[in-house]
Coordinates of C-alpha atoms in Angstrom, one line a residue:
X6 CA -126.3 3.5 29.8
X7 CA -122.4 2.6 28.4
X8 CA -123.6 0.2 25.9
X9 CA -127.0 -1.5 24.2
X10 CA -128.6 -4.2 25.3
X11 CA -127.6 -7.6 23.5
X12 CA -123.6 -6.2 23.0
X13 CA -121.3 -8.3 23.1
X14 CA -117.2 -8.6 23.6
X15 CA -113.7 -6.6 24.5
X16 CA -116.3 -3.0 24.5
X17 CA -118.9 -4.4 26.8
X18 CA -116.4 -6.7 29.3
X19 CA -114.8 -3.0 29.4
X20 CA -117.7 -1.7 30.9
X21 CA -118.7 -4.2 32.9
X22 CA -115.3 -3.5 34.5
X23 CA -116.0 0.2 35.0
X24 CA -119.3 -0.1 36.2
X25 CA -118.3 -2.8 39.0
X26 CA -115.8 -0.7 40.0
X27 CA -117.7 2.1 40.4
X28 CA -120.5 0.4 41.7
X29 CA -118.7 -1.5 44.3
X30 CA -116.6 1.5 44.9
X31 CA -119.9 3.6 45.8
X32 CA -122.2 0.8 47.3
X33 CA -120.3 -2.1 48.4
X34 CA -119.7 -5.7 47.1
X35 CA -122.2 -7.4 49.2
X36 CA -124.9 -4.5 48.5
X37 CA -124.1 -4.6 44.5
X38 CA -126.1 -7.0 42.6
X39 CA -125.7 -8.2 39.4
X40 CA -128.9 -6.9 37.9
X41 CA -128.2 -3.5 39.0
X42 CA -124.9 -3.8 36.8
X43 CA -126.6 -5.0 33.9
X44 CA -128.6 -2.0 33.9
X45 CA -125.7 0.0 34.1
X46 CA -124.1 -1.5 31.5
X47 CA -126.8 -1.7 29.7
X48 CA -127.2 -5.1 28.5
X49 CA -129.6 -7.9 29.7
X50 CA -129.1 -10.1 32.9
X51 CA -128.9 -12.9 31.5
X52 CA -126.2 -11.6 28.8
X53 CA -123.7 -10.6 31.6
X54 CA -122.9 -14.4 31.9
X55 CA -121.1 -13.8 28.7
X56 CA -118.8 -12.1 30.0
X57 CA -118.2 -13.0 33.7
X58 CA -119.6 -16.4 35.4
X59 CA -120.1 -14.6 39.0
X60 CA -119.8 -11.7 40.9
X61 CA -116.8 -12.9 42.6
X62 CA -115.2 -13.3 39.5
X63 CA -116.0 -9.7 39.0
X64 CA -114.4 -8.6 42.4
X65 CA -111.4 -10.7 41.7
X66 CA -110.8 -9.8 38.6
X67 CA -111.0 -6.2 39.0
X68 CA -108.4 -6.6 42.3
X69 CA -106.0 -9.1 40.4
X70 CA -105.7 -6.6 37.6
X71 CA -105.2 -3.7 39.4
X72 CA -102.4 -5.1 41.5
X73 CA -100.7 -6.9 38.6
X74 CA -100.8 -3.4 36.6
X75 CA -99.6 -2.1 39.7
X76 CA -96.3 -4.3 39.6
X77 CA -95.6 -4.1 35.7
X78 CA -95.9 -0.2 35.9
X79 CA -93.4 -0.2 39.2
X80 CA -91.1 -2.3 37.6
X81 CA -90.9 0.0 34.6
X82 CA -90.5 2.9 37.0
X83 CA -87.3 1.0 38.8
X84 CA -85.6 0.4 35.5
X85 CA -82.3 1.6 35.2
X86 CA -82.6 2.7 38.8
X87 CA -79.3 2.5 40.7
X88 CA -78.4 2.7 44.2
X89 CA -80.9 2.1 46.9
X90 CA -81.5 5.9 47.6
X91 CA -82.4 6.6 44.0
X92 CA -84.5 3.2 43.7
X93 CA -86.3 4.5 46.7
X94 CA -86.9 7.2 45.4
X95 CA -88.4 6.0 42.3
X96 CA -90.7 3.5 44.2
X97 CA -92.1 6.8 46.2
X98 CA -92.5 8.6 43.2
X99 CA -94.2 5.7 41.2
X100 CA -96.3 4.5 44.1
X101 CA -97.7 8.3 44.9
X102 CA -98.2 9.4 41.3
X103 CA -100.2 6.2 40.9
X104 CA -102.4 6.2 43.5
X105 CA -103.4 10.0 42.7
X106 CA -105.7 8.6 39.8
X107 CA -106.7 5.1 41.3
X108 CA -108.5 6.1 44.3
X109 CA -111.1 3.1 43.4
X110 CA -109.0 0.4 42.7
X111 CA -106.9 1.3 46.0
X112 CA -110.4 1.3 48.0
X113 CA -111.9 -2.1 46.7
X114 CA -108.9 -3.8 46.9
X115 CA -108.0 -2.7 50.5
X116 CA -111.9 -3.0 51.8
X117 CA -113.2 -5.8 49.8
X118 CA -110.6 -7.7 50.2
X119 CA -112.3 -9.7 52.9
X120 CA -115.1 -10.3 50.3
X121 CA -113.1 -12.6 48.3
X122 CA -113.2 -16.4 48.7
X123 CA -110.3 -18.5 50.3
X124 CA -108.2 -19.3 46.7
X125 CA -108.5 -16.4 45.3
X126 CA -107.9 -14.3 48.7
X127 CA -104.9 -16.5 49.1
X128 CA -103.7 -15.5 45.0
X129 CA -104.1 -11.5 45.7
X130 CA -102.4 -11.8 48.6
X131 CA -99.4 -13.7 46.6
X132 CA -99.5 -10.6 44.3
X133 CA -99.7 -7.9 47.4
X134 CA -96.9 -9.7 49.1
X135 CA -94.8 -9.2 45.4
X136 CA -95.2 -5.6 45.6
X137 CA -93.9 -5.2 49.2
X138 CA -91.3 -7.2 48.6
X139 CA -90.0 -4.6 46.2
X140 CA -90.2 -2.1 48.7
X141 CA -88.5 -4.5 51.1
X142 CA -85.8 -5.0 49.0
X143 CA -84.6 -1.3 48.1
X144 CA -84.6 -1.1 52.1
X145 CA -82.9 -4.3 52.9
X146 CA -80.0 -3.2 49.7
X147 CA -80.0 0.2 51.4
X148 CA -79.1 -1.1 55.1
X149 CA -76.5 -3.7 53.6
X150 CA -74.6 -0.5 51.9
X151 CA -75.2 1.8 54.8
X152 CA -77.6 4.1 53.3
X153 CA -80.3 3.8 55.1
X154 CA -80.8 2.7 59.0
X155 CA -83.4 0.9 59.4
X156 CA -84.6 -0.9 63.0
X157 CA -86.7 -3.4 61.4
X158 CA -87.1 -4.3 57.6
X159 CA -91.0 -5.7 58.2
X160 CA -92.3 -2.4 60.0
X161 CA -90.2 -0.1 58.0
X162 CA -91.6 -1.6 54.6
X163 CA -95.5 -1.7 56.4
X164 CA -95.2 1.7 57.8
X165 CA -94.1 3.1 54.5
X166 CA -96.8 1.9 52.4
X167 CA -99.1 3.0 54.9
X168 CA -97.6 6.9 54.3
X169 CA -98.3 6.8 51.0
X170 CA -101.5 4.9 50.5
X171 CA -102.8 7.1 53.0
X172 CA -102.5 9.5 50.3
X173 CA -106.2 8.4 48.6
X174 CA -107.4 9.2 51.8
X175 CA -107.0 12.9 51.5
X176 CA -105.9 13.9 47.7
X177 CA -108.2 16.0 45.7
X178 CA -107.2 17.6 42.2
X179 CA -106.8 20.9 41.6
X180 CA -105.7 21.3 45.7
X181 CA -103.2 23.5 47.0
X182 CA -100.3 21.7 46.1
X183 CA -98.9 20.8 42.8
X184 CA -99.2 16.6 41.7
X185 CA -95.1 17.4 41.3
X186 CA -95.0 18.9 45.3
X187 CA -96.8 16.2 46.8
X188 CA -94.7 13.4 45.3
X189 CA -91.7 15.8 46.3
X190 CA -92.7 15.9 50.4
X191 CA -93.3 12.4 50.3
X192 CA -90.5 11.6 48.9
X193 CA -88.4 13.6 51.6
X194 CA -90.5 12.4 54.3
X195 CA -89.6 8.7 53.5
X196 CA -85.9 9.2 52.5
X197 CA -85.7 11.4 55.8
X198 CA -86.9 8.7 57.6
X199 CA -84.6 6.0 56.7
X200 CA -81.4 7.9 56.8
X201 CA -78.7 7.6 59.1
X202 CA -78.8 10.5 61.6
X203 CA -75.4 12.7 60.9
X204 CA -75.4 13.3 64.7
X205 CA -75.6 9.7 66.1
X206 CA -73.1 7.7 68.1
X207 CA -75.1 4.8 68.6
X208 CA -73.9 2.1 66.9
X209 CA -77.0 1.4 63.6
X210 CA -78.7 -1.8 64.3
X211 CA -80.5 -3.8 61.7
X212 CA -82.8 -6.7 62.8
X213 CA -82.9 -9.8 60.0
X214 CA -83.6 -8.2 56.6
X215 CA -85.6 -10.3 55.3
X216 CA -87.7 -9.0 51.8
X217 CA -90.3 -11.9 52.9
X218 CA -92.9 -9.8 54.6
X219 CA -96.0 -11.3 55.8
X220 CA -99.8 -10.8 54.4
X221 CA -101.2 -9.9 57.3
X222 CA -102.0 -6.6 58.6
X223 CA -100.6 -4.7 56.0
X224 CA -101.9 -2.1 54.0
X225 CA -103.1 -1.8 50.6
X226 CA -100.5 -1.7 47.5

């Protein structure tokens, strides 16, 4: 057990976070109860009510926070980034390296993300659509400069994503291939895909490119 029971503040609330997450993670949100997390913790029933009023608040804390570190660390990565190939680039990199070590997070936010109640479904989804907005953006600046050719901001930005969330998927450490060479092939694989082809006489064609991508159906930041 991660702490004793009768704890309180920042030490236990920490691991009440980690045991939710990997409790959810391993049994589900609807199958998780908060008694069993208590006795993870370590701590008394009652005294989890110290710390979080309900087991939604759990879930939606532990998404919010995920995504919103996921924005403040992609941010940081763009910084200083210029050009859209090189801002792409960056976003791969960042988005790939990240998702190596939060294989959790990614899975509870993409599966339990029907679990939530309407407001705060409706506030993640505010936060998902931030992130692909990013994404959107370096594609829409990349078109505009005639960098990239790209059919159809919406799908490109979806279909993107969906490569390189995918990774959690399949990624173990200590596989064949360096951290360094994965993030390398997926970066080609995306810049590849979005660059004009040298060979092409057909005129490039760029539907609307609007950043403002819709929250349904896409996948998981």
């Amino acid at each position: 057990m991660a702490r004793t029971i009768g704890s309180h503040g920042p030490t236990t609330m920490e691991a009440i976070r980690k045991a939710g997450l990997r409790l959810i993670f391993e049994h589900g949100y609807a199958a998780m109860s908060l008694r069993q997390l208590a006795a993870e913790v370590g701590i008394q029933s009652g005294s989890l009510y110290n710390h979080i009023s309900t087991k939604q608040e759990l879930l939606f804390v532990l998404v919010r926070d995920h995504i919103n570190e996921l924005l403040r660390q992609l941010d940081r990565a763009l910084q200083g980034k210029q050009g859209p190939a090189d801002k792409l680039r960056a976003f791969v990199a960042f988005h790939v390296s990240y998702h190596m070590t939060r294989k959790r997070e990614v899975f509870i936010a993409n599966s339990e993300l029907r679990s939530l109640e309407p407001k705060n479904y409706q506030e993640i989804v505010a936060l998902r659509g931030a992130y692909e907005r990013r994404l959107a953006e370096i594609l829409t600046e990349g078109v505009t400069e005639g960098e990239f050719e790209v059919v159809d901001i919406q799908v490109a930005t979806f279909a993107i994503l969906s490569l390189l969330t995918g990774l959690t998927a399949w990624y173990r450490p200590g596989g064949r291939l360096t951290k360094e060479a994965i993030v390398a092939a997926h970066e080609k694989l995306v810049l590849s895909g979005v660059s004009p082809s040298a060979t092409s006489e057909r005129a490039r064609t760029t539907r609307a490119p609007s950043p403002d991508v819709t929250a349904r159906g896409r996948p998981e930041s």
